[in-house]
Every structure is written in structure tokens, then in C-alpha cells.
mmCIF file of C-alpha atoms in Angstrom:
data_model
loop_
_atom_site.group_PDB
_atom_site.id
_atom_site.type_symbol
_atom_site.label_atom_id
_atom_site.label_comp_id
_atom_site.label_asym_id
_atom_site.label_seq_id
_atom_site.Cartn_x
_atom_site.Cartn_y
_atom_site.Cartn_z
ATOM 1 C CA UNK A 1 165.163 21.587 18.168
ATOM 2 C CA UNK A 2 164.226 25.232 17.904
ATOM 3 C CA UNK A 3 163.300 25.279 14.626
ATOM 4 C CA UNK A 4 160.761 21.803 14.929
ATOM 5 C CA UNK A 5 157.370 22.890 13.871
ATOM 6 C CA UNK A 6 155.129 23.174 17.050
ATOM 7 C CA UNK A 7 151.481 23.518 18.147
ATOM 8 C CA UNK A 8 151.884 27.080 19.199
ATOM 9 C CA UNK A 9 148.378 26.788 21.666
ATOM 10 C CA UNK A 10 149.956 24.671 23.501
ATOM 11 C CA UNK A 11 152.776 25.051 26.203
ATOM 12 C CA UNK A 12 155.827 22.767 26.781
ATOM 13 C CA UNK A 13 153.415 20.326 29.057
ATOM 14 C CA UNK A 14 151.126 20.453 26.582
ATOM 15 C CA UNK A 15 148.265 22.246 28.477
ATOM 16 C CA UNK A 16 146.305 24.783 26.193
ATOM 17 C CA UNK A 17 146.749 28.195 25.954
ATOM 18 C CA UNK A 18 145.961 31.219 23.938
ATOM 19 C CA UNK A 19 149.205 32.738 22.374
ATOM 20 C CA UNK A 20 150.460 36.167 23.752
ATOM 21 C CA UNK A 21 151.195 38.354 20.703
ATOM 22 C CA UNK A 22 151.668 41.497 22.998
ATOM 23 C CA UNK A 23 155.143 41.695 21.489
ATOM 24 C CA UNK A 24 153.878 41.535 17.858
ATOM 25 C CA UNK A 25 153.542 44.748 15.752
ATOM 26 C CA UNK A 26 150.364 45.820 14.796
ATOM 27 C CA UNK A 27 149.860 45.314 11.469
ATOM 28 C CA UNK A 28 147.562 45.243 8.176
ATOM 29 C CA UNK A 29 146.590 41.716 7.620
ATOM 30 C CA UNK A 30 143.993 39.944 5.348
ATOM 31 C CA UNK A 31 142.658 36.438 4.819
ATOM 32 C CA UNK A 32 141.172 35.088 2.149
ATOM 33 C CA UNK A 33 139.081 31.496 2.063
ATOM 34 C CA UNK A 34 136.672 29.779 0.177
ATOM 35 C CA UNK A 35 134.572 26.303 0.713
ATOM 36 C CA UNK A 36 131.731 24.429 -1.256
ATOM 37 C CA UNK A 37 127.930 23.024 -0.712
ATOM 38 C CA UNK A 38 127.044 20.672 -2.856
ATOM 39 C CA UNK A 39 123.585 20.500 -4.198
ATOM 40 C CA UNK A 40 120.728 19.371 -5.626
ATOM 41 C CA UNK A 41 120.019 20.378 -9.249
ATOM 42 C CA UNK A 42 116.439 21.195 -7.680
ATOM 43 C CA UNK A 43 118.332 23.376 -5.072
ATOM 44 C CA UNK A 44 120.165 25.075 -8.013
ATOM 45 C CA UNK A 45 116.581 25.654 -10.040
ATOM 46 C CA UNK A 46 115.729 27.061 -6.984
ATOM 47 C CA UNK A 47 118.063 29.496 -5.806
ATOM 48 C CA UNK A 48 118.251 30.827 -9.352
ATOM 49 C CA UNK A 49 114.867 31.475 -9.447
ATOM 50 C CA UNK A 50 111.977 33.089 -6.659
ATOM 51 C CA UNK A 51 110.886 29.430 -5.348
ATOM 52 C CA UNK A 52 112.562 29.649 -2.063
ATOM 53 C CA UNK A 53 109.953 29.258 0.945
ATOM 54 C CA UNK A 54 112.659 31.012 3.264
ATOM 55 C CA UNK A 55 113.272 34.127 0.996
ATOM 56 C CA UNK A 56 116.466 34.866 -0.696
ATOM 57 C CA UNK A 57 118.929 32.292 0.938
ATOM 58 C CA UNK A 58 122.057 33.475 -0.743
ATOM 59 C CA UNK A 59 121.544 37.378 1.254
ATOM 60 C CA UNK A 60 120.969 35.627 4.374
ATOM 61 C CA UNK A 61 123.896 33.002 4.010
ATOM 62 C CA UNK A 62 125.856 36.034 3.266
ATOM 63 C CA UNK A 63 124.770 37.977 6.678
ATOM 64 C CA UNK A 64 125.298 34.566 8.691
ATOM 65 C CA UNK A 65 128.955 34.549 7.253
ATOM 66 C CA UNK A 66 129.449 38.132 8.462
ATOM 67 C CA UNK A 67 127.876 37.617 11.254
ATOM 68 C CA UNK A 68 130.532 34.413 11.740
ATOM 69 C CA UNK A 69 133.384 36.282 11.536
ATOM 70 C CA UNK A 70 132.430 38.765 14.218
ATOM 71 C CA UNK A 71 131.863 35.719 16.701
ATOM 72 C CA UNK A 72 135.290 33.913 15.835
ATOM 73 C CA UNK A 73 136.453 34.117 19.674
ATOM 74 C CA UNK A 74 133.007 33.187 20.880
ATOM 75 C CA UNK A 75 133.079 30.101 18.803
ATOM 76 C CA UNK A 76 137.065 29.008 18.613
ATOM 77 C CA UNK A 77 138.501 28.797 22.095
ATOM 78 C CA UNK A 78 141.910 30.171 21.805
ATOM 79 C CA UNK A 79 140.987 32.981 19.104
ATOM 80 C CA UNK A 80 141.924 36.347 19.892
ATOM 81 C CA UNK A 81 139.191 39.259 20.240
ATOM 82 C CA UNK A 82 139.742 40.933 16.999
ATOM 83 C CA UNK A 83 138.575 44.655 15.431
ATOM 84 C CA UNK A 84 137.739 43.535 12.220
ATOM 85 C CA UNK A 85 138.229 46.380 9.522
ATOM 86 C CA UNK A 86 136.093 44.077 7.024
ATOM 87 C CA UNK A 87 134.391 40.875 6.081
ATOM 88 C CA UNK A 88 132.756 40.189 2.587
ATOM 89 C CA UNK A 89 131.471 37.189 2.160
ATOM 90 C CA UNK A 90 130.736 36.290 -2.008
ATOM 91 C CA UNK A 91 128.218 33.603 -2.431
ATOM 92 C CA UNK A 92 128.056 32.209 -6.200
ATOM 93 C CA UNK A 93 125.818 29.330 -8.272
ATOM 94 C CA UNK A 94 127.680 26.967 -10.337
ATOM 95 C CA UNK A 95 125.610 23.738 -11.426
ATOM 96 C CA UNK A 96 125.967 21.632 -8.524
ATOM 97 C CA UNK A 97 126.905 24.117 -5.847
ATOM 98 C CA UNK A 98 126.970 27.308 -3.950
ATOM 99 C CA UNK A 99 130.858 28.410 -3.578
ATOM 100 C CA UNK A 100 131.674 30.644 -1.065
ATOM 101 C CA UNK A 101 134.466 33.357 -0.845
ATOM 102 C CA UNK A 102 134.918 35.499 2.471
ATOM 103 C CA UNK A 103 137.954 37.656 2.924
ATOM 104 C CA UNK A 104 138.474 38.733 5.807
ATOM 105 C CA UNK A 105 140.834 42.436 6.934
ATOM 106 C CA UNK A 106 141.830 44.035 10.166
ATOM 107 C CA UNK A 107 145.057 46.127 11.623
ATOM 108 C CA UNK A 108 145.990 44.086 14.692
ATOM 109 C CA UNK A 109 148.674 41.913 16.491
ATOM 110 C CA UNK A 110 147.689 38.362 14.823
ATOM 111 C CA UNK A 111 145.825 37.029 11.701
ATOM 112 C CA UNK A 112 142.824 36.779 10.781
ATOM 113 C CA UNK A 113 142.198 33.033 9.013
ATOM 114 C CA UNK A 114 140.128 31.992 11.403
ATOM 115 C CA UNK A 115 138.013 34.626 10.902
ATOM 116 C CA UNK A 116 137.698 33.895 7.156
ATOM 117 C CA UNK A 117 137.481 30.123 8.048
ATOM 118 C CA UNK A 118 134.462 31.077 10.182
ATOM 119 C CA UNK A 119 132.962 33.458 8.163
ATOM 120 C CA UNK A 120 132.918 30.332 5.457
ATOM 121 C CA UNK A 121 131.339 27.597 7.777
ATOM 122 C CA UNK A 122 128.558 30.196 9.038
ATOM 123 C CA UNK A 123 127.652 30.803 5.727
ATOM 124 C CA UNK A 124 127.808 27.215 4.435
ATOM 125 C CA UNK A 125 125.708 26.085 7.338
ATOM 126 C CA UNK A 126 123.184 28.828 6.674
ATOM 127 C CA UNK A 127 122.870 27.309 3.067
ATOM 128 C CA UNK A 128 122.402 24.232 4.387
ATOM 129 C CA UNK A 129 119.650 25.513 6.982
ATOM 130 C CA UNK A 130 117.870 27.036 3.923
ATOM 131 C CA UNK A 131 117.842 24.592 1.513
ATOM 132 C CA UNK A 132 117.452 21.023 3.890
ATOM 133 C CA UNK A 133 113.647 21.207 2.865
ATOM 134 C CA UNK A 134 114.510 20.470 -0.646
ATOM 135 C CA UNK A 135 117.993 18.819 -0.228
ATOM 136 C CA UNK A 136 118.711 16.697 3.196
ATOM 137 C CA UNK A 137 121.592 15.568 1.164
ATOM 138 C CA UNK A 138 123.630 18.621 0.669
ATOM 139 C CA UNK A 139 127.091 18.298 2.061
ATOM 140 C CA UNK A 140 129.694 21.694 2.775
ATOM 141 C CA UNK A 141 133.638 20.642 1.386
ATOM 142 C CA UNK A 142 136.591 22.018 0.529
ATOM 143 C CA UNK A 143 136.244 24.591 3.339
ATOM 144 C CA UNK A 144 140.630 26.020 3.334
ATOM 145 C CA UNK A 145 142.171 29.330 3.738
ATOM 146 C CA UNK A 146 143.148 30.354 0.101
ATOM 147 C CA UNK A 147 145.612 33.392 0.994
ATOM 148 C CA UNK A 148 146.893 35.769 3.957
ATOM 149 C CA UNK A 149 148.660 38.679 3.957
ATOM 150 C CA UNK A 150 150.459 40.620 6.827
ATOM 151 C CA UNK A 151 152.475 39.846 9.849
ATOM 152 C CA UNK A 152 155.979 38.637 10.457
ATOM 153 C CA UNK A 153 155.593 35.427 8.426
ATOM 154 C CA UNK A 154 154.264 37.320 5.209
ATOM 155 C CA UNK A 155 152.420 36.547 2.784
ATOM 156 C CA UNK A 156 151.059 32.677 1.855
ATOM 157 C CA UNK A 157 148.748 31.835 -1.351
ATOM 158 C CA UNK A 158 147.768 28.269 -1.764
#
């Protein structure tokens, strides 16, 4: 039975709980993710060009995603309060959406996916927020954790 996959936030009565990791090392670890809004071709005409009422959307979805990752245990109940050595979030055109990249580093006791997983969504959102005028049909997708690094289970790449 010990080695059943488990939900590891919550105890054997099933009550939540946030995960001591006092007795994990401290340790270099990374995250990488990535997620999707689709849009308009009018949105794309757009954001390549100066005809955005709201300024340059792309900068400010990238600050929102930064600014995401830094409120991860605000936001996500059973997160961990985390120094965060660094968050980039990468925000790039293709022809029928903005994809988004944030990776995601600190030296600490536990991961830091949900960080990058945040950092995506804020940003995503923010697109959303900045381009509904043209585009109330815009959708975010394919929001995943692409790759970690550090910690006793290692490294995973999707």
C-alpha cells in the first residue's frame, strides 16, 4: 500500500493540509510552463502593430505574470511561501494566438510549478483583460507545466 499514489494535501481522514517539507533539503529547483490564448486575427493585427487602446498589452501581460508568481500562496491555498530567485515570463505572436512561457527558479525546500502555473494564468488573464474590447471570444488553453528540475524526485520534461 505504501507505494499507492496519494493526494499528498491531504491526511489519512482526508482533511486538507499543507505538506511539511521541514525535513527536505534545500535545493536549486526550476519550473518551466507554457499555455495559449486564442485570438482574433483582428487581435493579432493589433498587437503587432500600435492600435492597442490599453498600451502595449504584451509588457503588461508580462508584469501580471510576474506579478502571479510572487502571489502563488496568496492565491493557491496549500502553496508554500516561497523566495523566488526568478520569474520570466516570454509572451510570443503566432497567427491565432499569444503563447506564453514562464519559468520559474528558487533555492528552497519544495518546487516551484505552481509558481510557473500561476505566473501563466496571470498573464493569460491579463491578455484577455486587454484584448476583450476587440475579442470577447478569446479563450486561454493548454495551460501545463512543461519541465522541473530539482528536489528528491528529479528532474521531469513532458
Amino acid at each position: 500500500m505504501a507505494d499507492q499514489p496519494r493526494l499528498t494535501h491531504l491526511d489519512e481522514t482526508g482533511a486538507a493540509r499543507m505538506v511539511d517539507v521541514s525535513a527536505k533539503e534545500v535545493t536549486a529547483r526550476s519550473a518551466t510552463a507554457s499555455g495559449r490564448v486564442l485570438v482574433s486575427p483582428a487581435v493579432i493585427a493589433l498587437l503587432r502593430g500600435e492600435g492597442m487602446p490599453k498600451g502595449d498589452a504584451l509588457s503588461v501581460a508580462r508584469l501580471a505574470g510576474i506579478m502571479g508568481a510572487k502571489q502563488t500562496p496568496q492565491l493557491i491555498p496549500l502553496c508554500h511561501p516561497l523566495m523566488l530567485s526568478s520569474v520570466t515570463v516570454d509572451l510570443a505572436l503566432t497567427d491565432e494566438s499569444v503563447d506564453i512561457v514562464a519559468r520559474v527558479a528558487t533555492t528552497e525546500r519544495t518546487g516551484v510549478e505552481m509558481e510557473a502555473l500561476t505566473a501563466v494564468s496571470v498573464a493569460a488573464l491579463t491578455v484577455i483583460d486587454m484584448i476583450k474590447a476587440v475579442d470577447k471570444a478569446a479563450v486561454i488553453t493548454d495551460v501545463r507545466v512543461e519541465s522541473k528540475s530539482g528536489g528528491r524526485s528529479g528532474d521531469w520534461q513532458r
